[in-house]
Every structure is written in C-alpha cells, then in structure tokens.
Amino acid sequence: MHFIETRGNQSGFKEKVTFSEAILSPSASFGGLYVPEDLPVFDRSFFDSSLSYKDLAKKTLMHFEIDIEENIVDQALALYDGFDNPDNPAPVVKIKDKLFVNELYHGPTRAFKDMALQPFGFILSHLAQKQGQKYLILAATSGDTGPAALESFKNKKNIQIACLYPDGGTSDVQRLQMVTEDGNNIKVIGIKGNFDDAQHALKTLLASDTFKDELDKNAIKLSAANSVNFGRIIFQIIYHVNAYLALVKQNAISQNEKIYITVPSGNFGNALGAYYAKKMGLPLEKILITSNANNVLAELIQTGIYDIRDKKLILTLSPAMDILKSSNVERILYDMFGAQKTKAWMDDLNTKGYYQLNSEELARLQEDFAAVDSDDDFAKETIAEFAKEGYVMDPHTATCIKAESKLHEKPICNVICSTAEWTKFAPTMMNALKNDTLRYADKEALEYVSKTLNIPITASIEELFSKTVYHDSVIEKDAIEDTILNFIN
Ligand SMILES: *Cc1c(COP(=O)(O)O)cnc(C)c1O
C-alpha cells in the first residue's frame, strides 16, 4: 500500500510514499497530509468476534500491507499487554439500553492517546534505528498527547523528544505526568503562555532556518507525533472495529446490524478512524460528532461552512477538544471530494479564514456524519447524573451524551468513545458532583471523588504526587529555540 497527498503533489516531492516514509516524514507538499492511496475493504470473514484485540489489530495492519516486518508489528502490539487487561485493552461497557461505552483510557497515561501512541512509538523508533538515522520529535500539548508521547518514546534509541506545554494550562496530573518522566532522551518545557502559544512556537521553530541548520549539523531529522501522522490514525481504526465485535459477542447486535459510533472531537483523528472503518465495510449507520463551545466541527457538519473568522479559542472543561483548526477534517474532505477541492478549501481557510461546501457536498458529508455541540454546564450535569446511576465518565466523554440525546434517532445501538479516565480531570469531576465552580487542587479533588463515589484512584496517578520532578524549566516563548538546541547538543 502506498500513500498519497491530500492537496495534490508538488514537483520535488515523491508522488507516492511507503508507510515508513509517511510516518518518518509526515509533511507533504503544499502543507497536505498523507492518506492511503486506496483503502482496503474488510470482507465478511473479517468480522470475527472470536478474535483477540491483538489479532484483530494485526489482521487490520496486514490488510493495509504496511512495509513493517511481522515481528516488529508483533512487538509493537505486545505493548497492549501493559494495559489494565492485556486480553481486553479497550473494554466495551453497557451503561443503558442500547448505549455502550468504548473505554479507550486503560493504558499507561489514562487517555485514549495511548491506544495509538504506544505501538506507533515503537514502530517509529524501530525505523529510526534500522536507518541509522537520528530523529527529533517535537510535540506541543494541551495535556494528553504530551504524557502519552513521552511514555512511548522515552529511552528509545535514535529518538529525542521535546515536549512543550502551557504552564498553568494543564491539570496538575497532566503536568506531573510530564515533568516526572526520567528518560535519557526527553526534554519537557513549560511555556509562559497558552496552548496556542506553544503550538505557534513549535510552528515557528519548524520554519526557522537557524534551527534547521543546527539539526543538519547534528545529522538529526524531524518527525511529528501528533495525529497529522498517519502512523497514529491506522491504530485508531482498530478499536472501532473491536467495539462492533464486542457488541456482537455480548449479543447486543447480530452480525451486520448497524450501529452508531459517537466521538468527542478535537483534531478529528478518532472520528477519522471511525470513518475509515465505515468505508472499509464496518456496518455503521453514522458517526456522531460532539464539539464543546468551540463548535467549528459541529458547524461544518450541520451547515457546510468551516468558519473561524469571528472565533476565538474558548477555554472549556473539556480542554482536549478546545480547537479551531482541526487537522484531520482535511483527510475526510480529500476522501470525499478529491485533492483539487481540498487544496482550494485549505487555501481559503488560511487566507480568508473560512471555506464552504455546496449543498451536494454537504449532503455527502451528512451521509456519514451528524454533529452537535455541548457546553460545560451540560458536561457537569451529565457527569453528576451518570455518577448517581453508577457510571463515572470524564468531561470529554460526557459531551457524547448530548449526541445520544439529540442525534440517536434510530432504535439501534450507540457506542460512545470514552477518551480519558476521570482521574485526569478530577477538579472538574468535583465541581460536577458538588455543583459548584470553586477551584480545587487535583490531589484534593481526587480524594474527594474517590471517597464520594467509592472508587479507587488509579495507582499510577496517585504515585505522581510523590515522584521526583526532573523537568522544572518554565521559559519565555522566545527562549524555546535555544533551549531545544541545547538539548540536542
Ligand atoms: C485528544 C483527545 C480528544 C480529541 O481527539 P481527536 O482525535 O483529536 O479528535 C478528546 N478527548 C480527550 C480526552 C483527548 O485526549
């Protein structure tokens, strides 16, 4: 299988690349993204509910004919053995009639980012070693990608990783997960500014000539660990298929019966995984998308306009969904409408701040997606309501209940994706349970929620508060380049 570009190809770039090339150097011409040249199709025999998660994953990866040796794939997938239940890394739990939760947070950093970053990190560092090439991975995080990327790449040969986070912009737990990491190849840097500043600093760095020259001098190449990298997306197809098979296994549906999947969206990687699964033949009625107060994605799917002209980023209680430019929408547009239109729309977004689909294109988008936006009050009420009934969900997962109430039209099952464990957002959980808006420290909130709901605090989270802090630098934005250059030297 080869990979091609969403905005068409500019001379000077290869027209088609292998999977390895797409994940080592994810930047394509015209700023586009790599996508599979044609998607494989699952035949009926694929939907075998007796497959283990790892076997299903291997079968899916092999179906894409990726250029990675089988034993490396096996070793990468063996990382799921480090999840709470090695046989069932992503449990699917029934919470109401026809309503299920795909719990994707049972990995080492307690957010769904581990589902892809654990095996992806292994494969990327294997490729770097095989080539004898050193890579620097830069990550800007609003809280979940950073810990998952550090956990995956720490102590990996030929890889150095530098992770920027907004100081004061993450939860205590998320910050501690990063600053207490003690790998020999990692640098964690707090920035005086918000997440946009961290991301902007990273983009400036990527465009800086002095920075590139220094990397060249040190024979270091750059790669990326965010979901523009297809190496993450491929692992995000699998858990949607697994959830479908879990419903068959639980006798909730019969083979080939359609279901909804609901995804709390930010950069749209999770939703894209579901879209590819549907296109490959998984019987999905529709993919239901939730946004928070930053509702660009919901607007696009409802009205066909992606418009950020009058929008400012709003900080919400579901911070991983706080986004204005959602990268992976581009891959959907490409898949539905081709490279020429995709490039024109992306150019419009950059120059005019919006793009608009016509009514036929919107109708096409709505064949696969429906969307709704939620807000902080709804999330808090939902957390409290479900906690009373015995199910604990985090503020991102709670947004999915809005889709359940507004968009679940047919009498079929709906599987909502739970993207984080409650322990990562304990102060919000405490606000929801007490119905107040006071600011609590994570530790206090963890203890309160644990006691009130009679649920344990995950050991790896509790231990963070007594771990050694290895990374205490918080710097001004203009000092980032020097700090990273010092690190790679
Ligand atoms: C990253 C993240 C999301 C958004 O996922 P996308 O694939 O970027 O749409 C939602 N919830 C949580 C908790 C996350 O960490």
Short mmCIF file of C-alpha atoms and ligand atoms in Angstrom, two decimals:
data_model
loop_
_atom_site.label_atom_id
_atom_site.label_comp_id
_atom_site.label_asym_id
_atom_site.label_seq_id
_atom_site.Cartn_x
_atom_site.Cartn_y
_atom_site.Cartn_z
CA MET A 1 0.00 0.00 0.00
CA HIS A 2 1.23 3.46 -0.86
CA PHE A 3 0.34 6.87 0.50
CA ILE A 4 -0.51 9.99 -1.47
CA GLU A 5 -1.18 13.60 -0.54
CA THR A 6 -4.45 15.35 0.28
CA ARG A 7 -3.62 18.58 -1.60
CA GLY A 8 -2.04 17.00 -4.64
CA ASN A 9 1.64 16.72 -5.35
CA GLN A 10 4.18 19.46 -5.91
CA SER A 11 7.19 18.58 -8.03
CA GLY A 12 10.18 17.91 -5.83
CA PHE A 13 8.14 15.64 -3.57
CA LYS A 14 7.62 11.94 -4.28
CA GLU A 15 4.17 11.24 -5.69
CA LYS A 16 3.72 8.13 -3.61
CA VAL A 17 5.45 7.10 -0.43
CA THR A 18 5.56 3.94 1.63
CA PHE A 19 4.01 3.68 5.09
CA SER A 20 7.50 4.03 6.63
CA GLU A 21 8.19 7.19 4.66
CA ALA A 22 4.79 8.66 5.53
CA ILE A 23 5.35 8.21 9.24
CA LEU A 24 9.03 9.25 9.37
CA SER A 25 8.48 12.43 7.33
CA PRO A 26 4.82 13.34 7.67
CA SER A 27 4.99 16.74 5.98
CA ALA A 28 3.76 16.57 2.38
CA SER A 29 3.74 19.20 -0.38
CA PHE A 30 1.52 22.30 -0.04
CA GLY A 31 1.19 21.51 3.69
CA GLY A 32 -1.04 18.49 2.96
CA LEU A 33 -1.30 15.16 4.76
CA TYR A 34 -0.63 11.59 3.70
CA VAL A 35 -3.58 9.27 3.09
CA PRO A 36 -3.79 5.68 1.82
CA GLU A 37 -3.94 5.52 -1.97
CA ASP A 38 -6.93 3.22 -1.71
CA LEU A 39 -8.46 1.80 1.42
CA PRO A 40 -8.55 -1.96 1.81
CA VAL A 41 -12.02 -3.46 2.23
CA PHE A 42 -12.96 -5.82 5.07
CA ASP A 43 -14.69 -8.92 3.77
CA ARG A 44 -17.28 -10.73 5.89
CA SER A 45 -14.78 -13.12 7.38
CA PHE A 46 -13.01 -10.13 8.87
CA PHE A 47 -15.76 -9.55 11.39
CA ASP A 48 -14.90 -12.50 13.55
CA SER A 49 -15.91 -11.79 17.11
CA SER A 50 -13.65 -14.53 18.47
CA LEU A 51 -10.53 -12.54 17.53
CA SER A 52 -8.46 -11.13 20.37
CA TYR A 53 -7.70 -7.39 20.25
CA LYS A 54 -4.11 -8.01 19.20
CA ASP A 55 -5.10 -10.49 16.48
CA LEU A 56 -7.69 -8.09 15.12
CA ALA A 57 -5.07 -5.31 15.15
CA LYS A 58 -2.53 -7.45 13.35
CA LYS A 59 -5.07 -8.54 10.75
CA THR A 60 -6.01 -4.90 10.12
CA LEU A 61 -2.40 -3.73 9.79
CA MET A 62 -1.57 -6.61 7.45
CA HIS A 63 -4.63 -5.68 5.39
CA PHE A 64 -3.01 -2.29 4.77
CA GLU A 65 0.12 -4.13 3.55
CA ILE A 66 2.38 -1.81 5.53
CA ASP A 67 6.13 -2.17 4.99
CA ILE A 68 6.88 -3.20 8.57
CA GLU A 69 8.17 -6.68 9.39
CA GLU A 70 5.73 -9.01 11.08
CA ASN A 71 7.87 -9.49 14.18
CA ILE A 72 8.10 -5.72 14.66
CA VAL A 73 4.31 -5.45 14.38
CA ASP A 74 4.03 -8.23 16.99
CA GLN A 75 6.38 -6.43 19.36
CA ALA A 76 4.53 -3.13 18.88
CA LEU A 77 1.17 -4.77 19.61
CA ALA A 78 2.60 -6.55 22.65
CA LEU A 79 2.58 -3.11 24.30
CA TYR A 80 -1.16 -3.58 24.82
CA ASP A 81 -0.10 -6.17 27.41
CA GLY A 82 0.78 -3.20 29.63
CA PHE A 83 -2.88 -2.08 29.69
CA ASP A 84 -5.15 -2.91 32.64
CA ASN A 85 -6.42 -6.09 30.99
CA PRO A 86 -3.99 -7.44 28.35
CA ASP A 87 -6.73 -9.58 26.78
CA ASN A 88 -9.12 -6.68 26.54
CA PRO A 89 -7.25 -3.35 26.37
CA ALA A 90 -10.38 -1.44 25.29
CA PRO A 91 -13.40 -2.81 27.20
CA VAL A 92 -16.89 -2.03 25.90
CA VAL A 93 -19.36 -1.48 28.73
CA LYS A 94 -23.14 -1.26 28.59
CA ILE A 95 -24.49 1.74 30.54
CA LYS A 96 -28.09 1.94 29.34
CA ASP A 97 -30.42 0.21 26.93
CA LYS A 98 -28.70 0.43 23.51
CA LEU A 99 -25.96 2.69 24.92
CA PHE A 100 -22.39 1.45 25.29
CA VAL A 101 -19.03 3.00 26.20
CA ASN A 102 -15.81 2.08 24.42
CA GLU A 103 -13.33 2.67 27.26
CA LEU A 104 -10.16 3.72 25.49
CA TYR A 105 -8.25 5.01 28.52
CA HIS A 106 -6.88 1.86 30.15
CA GLY A 107 -3.27 2.46 29.03
CA PRO A 108 -0.30 3.89 30.94
CA THR A 109 -1.27 7.59 30.78
CA ARG A 110 -5.04 7.12 31.21
CA ALA A 111 -6.11 8.85 27.98
CA PHE A 112 -7.03 7.30 24.63
CA LYS A 113 -3.84 8.69 23.08
CA ASP A 114 -2.08 5.55 24.39
CA MET A 115 -4.14 3.30 22.08
CA ALA A 116 -2.18 4.64 19.11
CA LEU A 117 0.97 6.20 20.57
CA GLN A 118 2.13 3.07 22.38
CA PRO A 119 2.54 0.88 19.26
CA PHE A 120 3.27 3.86 16.98
CA GLY A 121 6.25 4.98 19.10
CA PHE A 122 7.72 1.51 18.98
CA ILE A 123 7.44 1.31 15.19
CA LEU A 124 8.83 4.80 14.59
CA SER A 125 11.89 4.20 16.76
CA HIS A 126 12.44 0.82 15.14
CA LEU A 127 12.54 2.55 11.72
CA ALA A 128 14.93 5.22 13.01
CA GLN A 129 17.31 2.54 14.30
CA LYS A 130 17.06 0.50 11.13
CA GLN A 131 18.02 3.55 9.07
CA GLY A 132 20.77 4.53 11.49
CA GLN A 133 19.15 7.97 11.48
CA LYS A 134 18.53 10.20 14.50
CA TYR A 135 15.15 11.89 14.81
CA LEU A 136 13.91 14.75 16.92
CA ILE A 137 10.22 14.62 17.76
CA LEU A 138 8.61 17.89 18.74
CA ALA A 139 5.26 17.92 20.48
CA ALA A 140 3.07 20.74 21.74
CA THR A 141 0.40 19.50 24.11
CA SER A 142 -2.71 20.74 25.83
CA GLY A 143 -2.36 17.84 28.24
CA ASP A 144 -2.90 14.31 26.90
CA THR A 145 -0.62 13.96 23.86
CA GLY A 146 2.48 15.04 25.81
CA PRO A 147 2.37 12.35 28.52
CA ALA A 148 1.43 9.63 26.00
CA ALA A 149 4.21 10.60 23.58
CA LEU A 150 6.84 10.78 26.35
CA GLU A 151 5.76 7.43 27.73
CA SER A 152 6.04 5.90 24.27
CA PHE A 153 9.38 7.41 23.17
CA LYS A 154 11.36 7.56 26.42
CA ASN A 155 14.72 5.78 26.31
CA LYS A 156 14.20 4.82 22.66
CA LYS A 157 17.43 4.70 20.64
CA ASN A 158 17.91 7.30 17.88
CA ILE A 159 14.97 9.35 19.15
CA GLN A 160 14.96 12.59 21.12
CA ILE A 161 11.69 14.13 22.13
CA ALA A 162 10.98 17.69 23.23
CA CYS A 163 7.56 18.44 24.60
CA LEU A 164 6.12 21.96 25.10
CA TYR A 165 3.20 22.55 27.43
CA PRO A 166 1.47 25.76 28.53
CA ASP A 167 2.46 26.40 32.14
CA GLY A 168 -0.78 26.60 34.16
CA GLY A 169 -2.78 25.40 31.15
CA THR A 170 -2.88 21.70 32.02
CA SER A 171 -4.21 19.87 35.06
CA ASP A 172 -1.72 19.08 37.88
CA VAL A 173 -1.95 15.42 36.96
CA GLN A 174 -1.14 16.06 33.31
CA ARG A 175 1.81 18.32 34.22
CA LEU A 176 3.18 15.83 36.74
CA GLN A 177 2.91 13.02 34.18
CA MET A 178 5.32 15.00 32.02
CA VAL A 179 7.72 16.64 34.47
CA THR A 180 8.36 13.43 36.43
CA GLU A 181 9.35 11.43 33.32
CA ASP A 182 13.01 10.47 33.67
CA GLY A 183 14.04 9.16 30.23
CA ASN A 184 17.55 9.95 28.95
CA ASN A 185 16.24 11.37 25.66
CA ILE A 186 13.44 13.70 26.73
CA LYS A 187 13.06 17.39 27.40
CA VAL A 188 9.87 18.81 28.87
CA ILE A 189 9.45 22.57 28.70
CA GLY A 190 6.79 24.74 30.28
CA ILE A 191 5.96 27.86 28.27
CA LYS A 192 4.73 31.15 29.68
CA GLY A 193 1.62 31.34 27.53
CA ASN A 194 -1.37 29.23 26.47
CA PHE A 195 -1.62 26.18 24.23
CA ASP A 196 -1.91 28.31 21.08
CA ASP A 197 1.39 29.98 22.04
CA ALA A 198 3.04 26.59 22.50
CA GLN A 199 1.74 25.38 19.14
CA HIS A 200 2.69 28.63 17.43
CA ALA A 201 6.20 28.45 18.91
CA LEU A 202 6.54 24.95 17.54
CA LYS A 203 5.45 26.00 14.04
CA THR A 204 7.87 28.97 14.11
CA LEU A 205 10.65 26.61 15.08
CA LEU A 206 9.83 24.25 12.23
CA ALA A 207 10.15 27.17 9.81
CA SER A 208 13.34 28.62 11.34
CA ASP A 209 16.48 28.36 9.16
CA THR A 210 18.92 28.57 12.05
CA PHE A 211 17.08 25.72 13.73
CA LYS A 212 17.15 23.58 10.58
CA ASP A 213 20.87 24.30 10.07
CA GLU A 214 21.64 23.18 13.61
CA LEU A 215 19.65 19.98 13.11
CA ASP A 216 21.51 19.32 9.84
CA LYS A 217 24.86 19.90 11.55
CA ASN A 218 23.92 17.28 14.11
CA ALA A 219 22.55 14.92 11.41
CA ILE A 220 19.12 14.96 13.06
CA LYS A 221 15.82 14.81 11.15
CA LEU A 222 12.45 16.00 12.39
CA SER A 223 9.28 13.96 12.74
CA ALA A 224 5.91 14.52 14.40
CA ALA A 225 3.87 12.60 16.94
CA ASN A 226 0.54 14.37 16.57
CA SER A 227 -2.34 12.96 14.59
CA VAL A 228 -1.23 14.51 11.30
CA ASN A 229 0.96 11.38 11.35
CA PHE A 230 -0.87 8.51 9.65
CA GLY A 231 1.03 6.12 11.89
CA ARG A 232 -1.36 7.12 14.65
CA ILE A 233 -4.52 7.01 12.54
CA ILE A 234 -4.04 3.40 11.46
CA PHE A 235 -4.24 2.26 15.10
CA GLN A 236 -7.42 4.29 15.58
CA ILE A 237 -9.38 2.24 13.06
CA ILE A 238 -8.92 -0.93 15.06
CA TYR A 239 -10.70 -0.04 18.30
CA HIS A 240 -13.87 0.93 16.46
CA VAL A 241 -13.97 -2.48 14.77
CA ASN A 242 -13.23 -4.08 18.13
CA ALA A 243 -16.19 -2.26 19.71
CA TYR A 244 -18.50 -3.56 16.99
CA LEU A 245 -17.29 -7.12 17.53
CA ALA A 246 -17.70 -6.70 21.29
CA LEU A 247 -21.38 -5.87 20.75
CA VAL A 248 -21.78 -8.99 18.63
CA LYS A 249 -20.06 -11.01 21.35
CA GLN A 250 -22.36 -9.55 24.01
CA ASN A 251 -25.37 -10.47 21.84
CA ALA A 252 -26.39 -6.82 21.72
CA ILE A 253 -26.45 -6.91 17.92
CA SER A 254 -26.43 -9.54 15.25
CA GLN A 255 -23.67 -9.75 12.65
CA ASN A 256 -24.14 -6.95 10.04
CA GLU A 257 -26.60 -4.95 12.13
CA LYS A 258 -25.81 -1.23 12.01
CA ILE A 259 -24.75 0.88 14.99
CA TYR A 260 -23.85 4.49 15.73
CA ILE A 261 -20.42 5.46 16.98
CA THR A 262 -20.08 8.74 18.90
CA VAL A 263 -16.78 10.60 19.12
CA PRO A 264 -15.81 13.66 21.22
CA SER A 265 -13.71 15.52 18.68
CA GLY A 266 -10.72 17.81 18.66
CA ASN A 267 -8.20 17.20 15.91
CA PHE A 268 -10.64 14.63 14.40
CA GLY A 269 -8.21 11.68 14.47
CA ASN A 270 -10.59 9.48 16.43
CA ALA A 271 -13.50 10.35 14.12
CA LEU A 272 -11.33 9.75 11.06
CA GLY A 273 -10.54 6.25 12.35
CA ALA A 274 -14.28 5.56 12.56
CA TYR A 275 -14.83 6.98 9.06
CA TYR A 276 -12.17 4.73 7.57
CA ALA A 277 -13.64 1.73 9.40
CA LYS A 278 -17.07 2.55 7.91
CA LYS A 279 -15.62 2.98 4.45
CA MET A 280 -13.80 -0.34 4.78
CA GLY A 281 -17.15 -2.03 5.46
CA LEU A 282 -17.88 -1.82 9.18
CA PRO A 283 -21.70 -1.58 9.46
CA LEU A 284 -22.05 1.94 10.88
CA GLU A 285 -25.25 3.91 10.50
CA LYS A 286 -23.50 7.20 11.15
CA ILE A 287 -20.62 8.68 13.08
CA LEU A 288 -21.92 11.18 15.62
CA ILE A 289 -19.56 14.03 16.41
CA THR A 290 -19.59 16.19 19.52
CA SER A 291 -17.86 19.53 19.94
CA ASN A 292 -17.73 21.72 23.01
CA ALA A 293 -18.20 25.53 22.96
CA ASN A 294 -15.50 25.58 20.28
CA ASN A 295 -18.07 24.37 17.78
CA VAL A 296 -16.32 24.69 14.38
CA LEU A 297 -16.66 20.99 13.65
CA ALA A 298 -20.34 20.82 14.56
CA GLU A 299 -20.97 23.87 12.38
CA LEU A 300 -19.20 22.33 9.41
CA ILE A 301 -21.25 19.15 9.63
CA GLN A 302 -24.53 21.00 10.23
CA THR A 303 -24.14 23.84 7.72
CA GLY A 304 -21.20 23.06 5.38
CA ILE A 305 -19.25 26.12 6.47
CA TYR A 306 -15.95 25.94 8.31
CA ASP A 307 -15.55 29.44 9.57
CA ILE A 308 -13.02 30.73 12.10
CA ARG A 309 -13.23 34.43 11.15
CA ASP A 310 -15.06 35.59 14.25
CA LYS A 311 -13.95 32.83 16.53
CA LYS A 312 -11.52 32.94 19.42
CA LEU A 313 -10.45 29.82 21.23
CA ILE A 314 -12.62 29.34 24.33
CA LEU A 315 -11.06 27.51 27.29
CA THR A 316 -13.50 24.82 28.44
CA LEU A 317 -13.69 21.96 30.92
CA SER A 318 -13.01 19.54 28.03
CA PRO A 319 -9.64 21.08 27.04
CA ALA A 320 -8.59 18.31 24.64
CA MET A 321 -11.47 19.42 22.40
CA ASP A 322 -10.55 23.13 22.50
CA ILE A 323 -9.55 23.68 18.90
CA LEU A 324 -10.13 25.98 15.95
CA LYS A 325 -8.15 24.31 13.20
CA SER A 326 -8.90 20.61 13.23
CA SER A 327 -6.26 18.89 11.08
CA ASN A 328 -7.84 15.58 10.17
CA VAL A 329 -11.01 17.02 8.62
CA GLU A 330 -8.77 17.51 5.61
CA ARG A 331 -8.40 13.76 5.17
CA ILE A 332 -12.19 13.35 5.08
CA LEU A 333 -12.58 16.15 2.53
CA TYR A 334 -9.91 14.56 0.39
CA ASP A 335 -11.56 11.17 0.59
CA MET A 336 -14.97 12.54 -0.39
CA PHE A 337 -14.09 15.31 -2.83
CA GLY A 338 -10.51 14.85 -4.08
CA ALA A 339 -7.24 16.79 -3.91
CA GLN A 340 -8.11 19.80 -6.06
CA LYS A 341 -11.08 20.87 -3.94
CA THR A 342 -9.28 20.03 -0.73
CA LYS A 343 -6.34 22.26 -1.64
CA ALA A 344 -8.65 25.13 -2.60
CA TRP A 345 -10.56 24.85 0.70
CA MET A 346 -7.39 24.67 2.80
CA ASP A 347 -6.04 27.72 0.94
CA ASP A 348 -9.33 29.52 1.64
CA LEU A 349 -9.09 28.67 5.31
CA ASN A 350 -5.56 30.08 5.51
CA THR A 351 -6.17 33.23 3.50
CA LYS A 352 -9.84 34.07 4.21
CA GLY A 353 -10.48 32.24 7.45
CA TYR A 354 -13.28 30.05 6.08
CA TYR A 355 -14.38 27.62 3.39
CA GLN A 356 -17.81 26.48 2.28
CA LEU A 357 -19.16 23.26 0.80
CA ASN A 358 -22.05 23.42 -1.69
CA SER A 359 -25.35 21.70 -0.88
CA GLU A 360 -24.47 18.45 -2.66
CA GLU A 361 -21.14 18.26 -0.85
CA LEU A 362 -22.83 18.94 2.47
CA ALA A 363 -25.35 16.17 1.77
CA ARG A 364 -22.44 13.81 1.09
CA LEU A 365 -20.77 14.77 4.38
CA GLN A 366 -24.05 14.21 6.23
CA GLU A 367 -24.36 10.69 4.83
CA ASP A 368 -21.57 9.69 7.19
CA PHE A 369 -21.65 12.30 9.95
CA ALA A 370 -24.07 14.15 12.20
CA ALA A 371 -22.90 16.60 14.86
CA VAL A 372 -23.94 18.52 17.93
CA ASP A 373 -22.18 20.89 20.31
CA SER A 374 -22.17 20.62 24.07
CA ASP A 375 -21.08 23.00 26.82
CA ASP A 376 -19.55 22.94 30.29
CA ASP A 377 -22.85 23.02 32.17
CA PHE A 378 -24.18 20.09 30.19
CA ALA A 379 -20.97 18.14 30.81
CA LYS A 380 -21.09 18.75 34.57
CA GLU A 381 -24.79 17.84 34.85
CA THR A 382 -24.18 14.70 32.84
CA ILE A 383 -21.22 13.63 34.97
CA ALA A 384 -23.31 14.07 38.13
CA GLU A 385 -26.35 12.30 36.69
CA PHE A 386 -24.42 9.25 35.48
CA ALA A 387 -22.33 9.08 38.67
CA LYS A 388 -25.60 8.79 40.61
CA GLU A 389 -26.54 5.84 38.43
CA GLY A 390 -23.14 4.23 38.98
CA TYR A 391 -21.15 5.13 35.86
CA VAL A 392 -18.21 7.52 36.12
CA MET A 393 -17.21 9.44 32.99
CA ASP A 394 -14.78 12.28 32.33
CA PRO A 395 -15.85 15.70 30.93
CA HIS A 396 -14.91 14.78 27.31
CA THR A 397 -16.89 11.57 27.35
CA ALA A 398 -19.83 13.45 28.89
CA THR A 399 -20.19 15.58 25.74
CA CYS A 400 -21.16 12.38 23.90
CA ILE A 401 -24.36 12.16 25.92
CA LYS A 402 -25.52 15.29 24.09
CA ALA A 403 -25.25 13.37 20.82
CA GLU A 404 -27.03 10.42 22.42
CA SER A 405 -29.99 12.64 23.33
CA LYS A 406 -30.14 14.73 20.13
CA LEU A 407 -28.87 12.51 17.32
CA HIS A 408 -29.67 8.91 18.30
CA GLU A 409 -32.73 8.65 16.03
CA LYS A 410 -32.95 5.01 15.01
CA PRO A 411 -33.61 2.20 17.51
CA ILE A 412 -30.11 0.79 17.15
CA CYS A 413 -27.11 0.70 19.49
CA ASN A 414 -24.81 3.67 20.06
CA VAL A 415 -21.20 3.22 21.19
CA ILE A 416 -19.65 6.36 22.68
CA CYS A 417 -15.88 6.72 22.87
CA SER A 418 -14.55 7.40 26.34
CA THR A 419 -11.29 9.24 25.76
CA ALA A 420 -9.95 9.79 29.29
CA GLU A 421 -10.16 8.40 32.78
CA TRP A 422 -11.84 10.69 35.33
CA THR A 423 -8.56 10.93 37.30
CA LYS A 424 -7.06 13.26 34.69
CA PHE A 425 -9.78 15.84 35.31
CA ALA A 426 -10.56 15.42 38.99
CA PRO A 427 -11.22 19.13 39.81
CA THR A 428 -13.96 19.24 37.15
CA MET A 429 -15.39 15.97 38.48
CA MET A 430 -15.54 17.52 41.95
CA ASN A 431 -17.25 20.64 40.57
CA ALA A 432 -19.80 18.43 38.88
CA LEU A 433 -20.52 16.38 42.00
CA LYS A 434 -20.74 19.41 44.30
CA ASN A 435 -22.43 21.57 41.69
CA ASP A 436 -20.05 24.46 42.35
CA THR A 437 -17.42 26.41 40.43
CA LEU A 438 -14.64 26.67 43.02
CA ARG A 439 -11.06 25.87 42.04
CA TYR A 440 -9.74 22.69 43.62
CA ALA A 441 -6.26 21.20 43.52
CA ASP A 442 -6.06 17.84 41.73
CA LYS A 443 -4.97 15.94 44.84
CA GLU A 444 -7.83 17.20 46.97
CA ALA A 445 -10.29 16.54 44.14
CA LEU A 446 -9.00 13.02 43.51
CA GLU A 447 -9.54 12.17 47.16
CA TYR A 448 -12.99 13.78 47.27
CA VAL A 449 -14.26 11.99 44.16
CA SER A 450 -12.74 8.70 45.23
CA LYS A 451 -14.41 8.88 48.64
CA THR A 452 -17.75 10.23 47.42
CA LEU A 453 -18.19 7.69 44.63
CA ASN A 454 -16.34 4.90 46.41
CA ILE A 455 -13.95 4.30 43.52
CA PRO A 456 -10.18 3.83 43.72
CA ILE A 457 -7.63 6.37 42.49
CA THR A 458 -5.51 4.66 39.82
CA ALA A 459 -2.13 3.85 41.41
CA SER A 460 -0.01 5.44 38.67
CA ILE A 461 -1.92 8.71 39.16
CA GLU A 462 -1.67 8.71 42.94
CA GLU A 463 2.08 8.00 42.76
CA LEU A 464 2.69 11.13 40.66
CA PHE A 465 2.39 13.36 43.71
CA SER A 466 5.41 11.81 45.43
CA LYS A 467 7.64 11.36 42.37
CA THR A 468 10.82 13.35 41.69
CA VAL A 469 10.38 16.28 39.33
CA TYR A 470 13.07 16.09 36.62
CA HIS A 471 11.94 18.94 34.40
CA ASP A 472 11.36 22.21 36.20
CA SER A 473 12.10 24.71 33.44
CA VAL A 474 9.38 27.19 32.60
CA ILE A 475 10.61 29.63 29.99
CA GLU A 476 9.62 32.62 27.89
CA LYS A 477 8.45 31.85 24.36
CA ASP A 478 11.50 33.45 22.76
CA ALA A 479 13.86 31.14 24.63
CA ILE A 480 12.40 27.92 23.16
CA GLU A 481 14.77 27.60 20.21
CA ASP A 482 17.91 27.94 22.34
CA THR A 483 16.56 25.57 24.96
CA ILE A 484 15.87 22.85 22.40
CA LEU A 485 19.21 23.38 20.64
CA ASN A 486 21.00 22.98 23.98
CA PHE A 487 19.08 19.78 24.49
CA ILE A 488 20.01 18.20 21.14
CA ASN A 489 23.64 19.21 21.53
C1 LIG B 1 -7.15 14.08 22.16
C2 LIG B 1 -8.41 13.98 22.93
C3 LIG B 1 -9.67 14.19 22.31
C4 LIG B 1 -9.79 14.60 20.86
O1 LIG B 1 -9.45 13.56 19.98
P1 LIG B 1 -9.18 13.86 18.44
O2 LIG B 1 -8.76 12.56 17.87
O3 LIG B 1 -8.07 14.87 18.40
O4 LIG B 1 -10.43 14.38 17.85
C5 LIG B 1 -10.80 14.01 23.08
N1 LIG B 1 -10.75 13.70 24.39
C6 LIG B 1 -9.55 13.51 25.02
C7 LIG B 1 -9.55 13.21 26.47
C8 LIG B 1 -8.35 13.63 24.31
O5 LIG B 1 -7.17 13.45 24.95
#
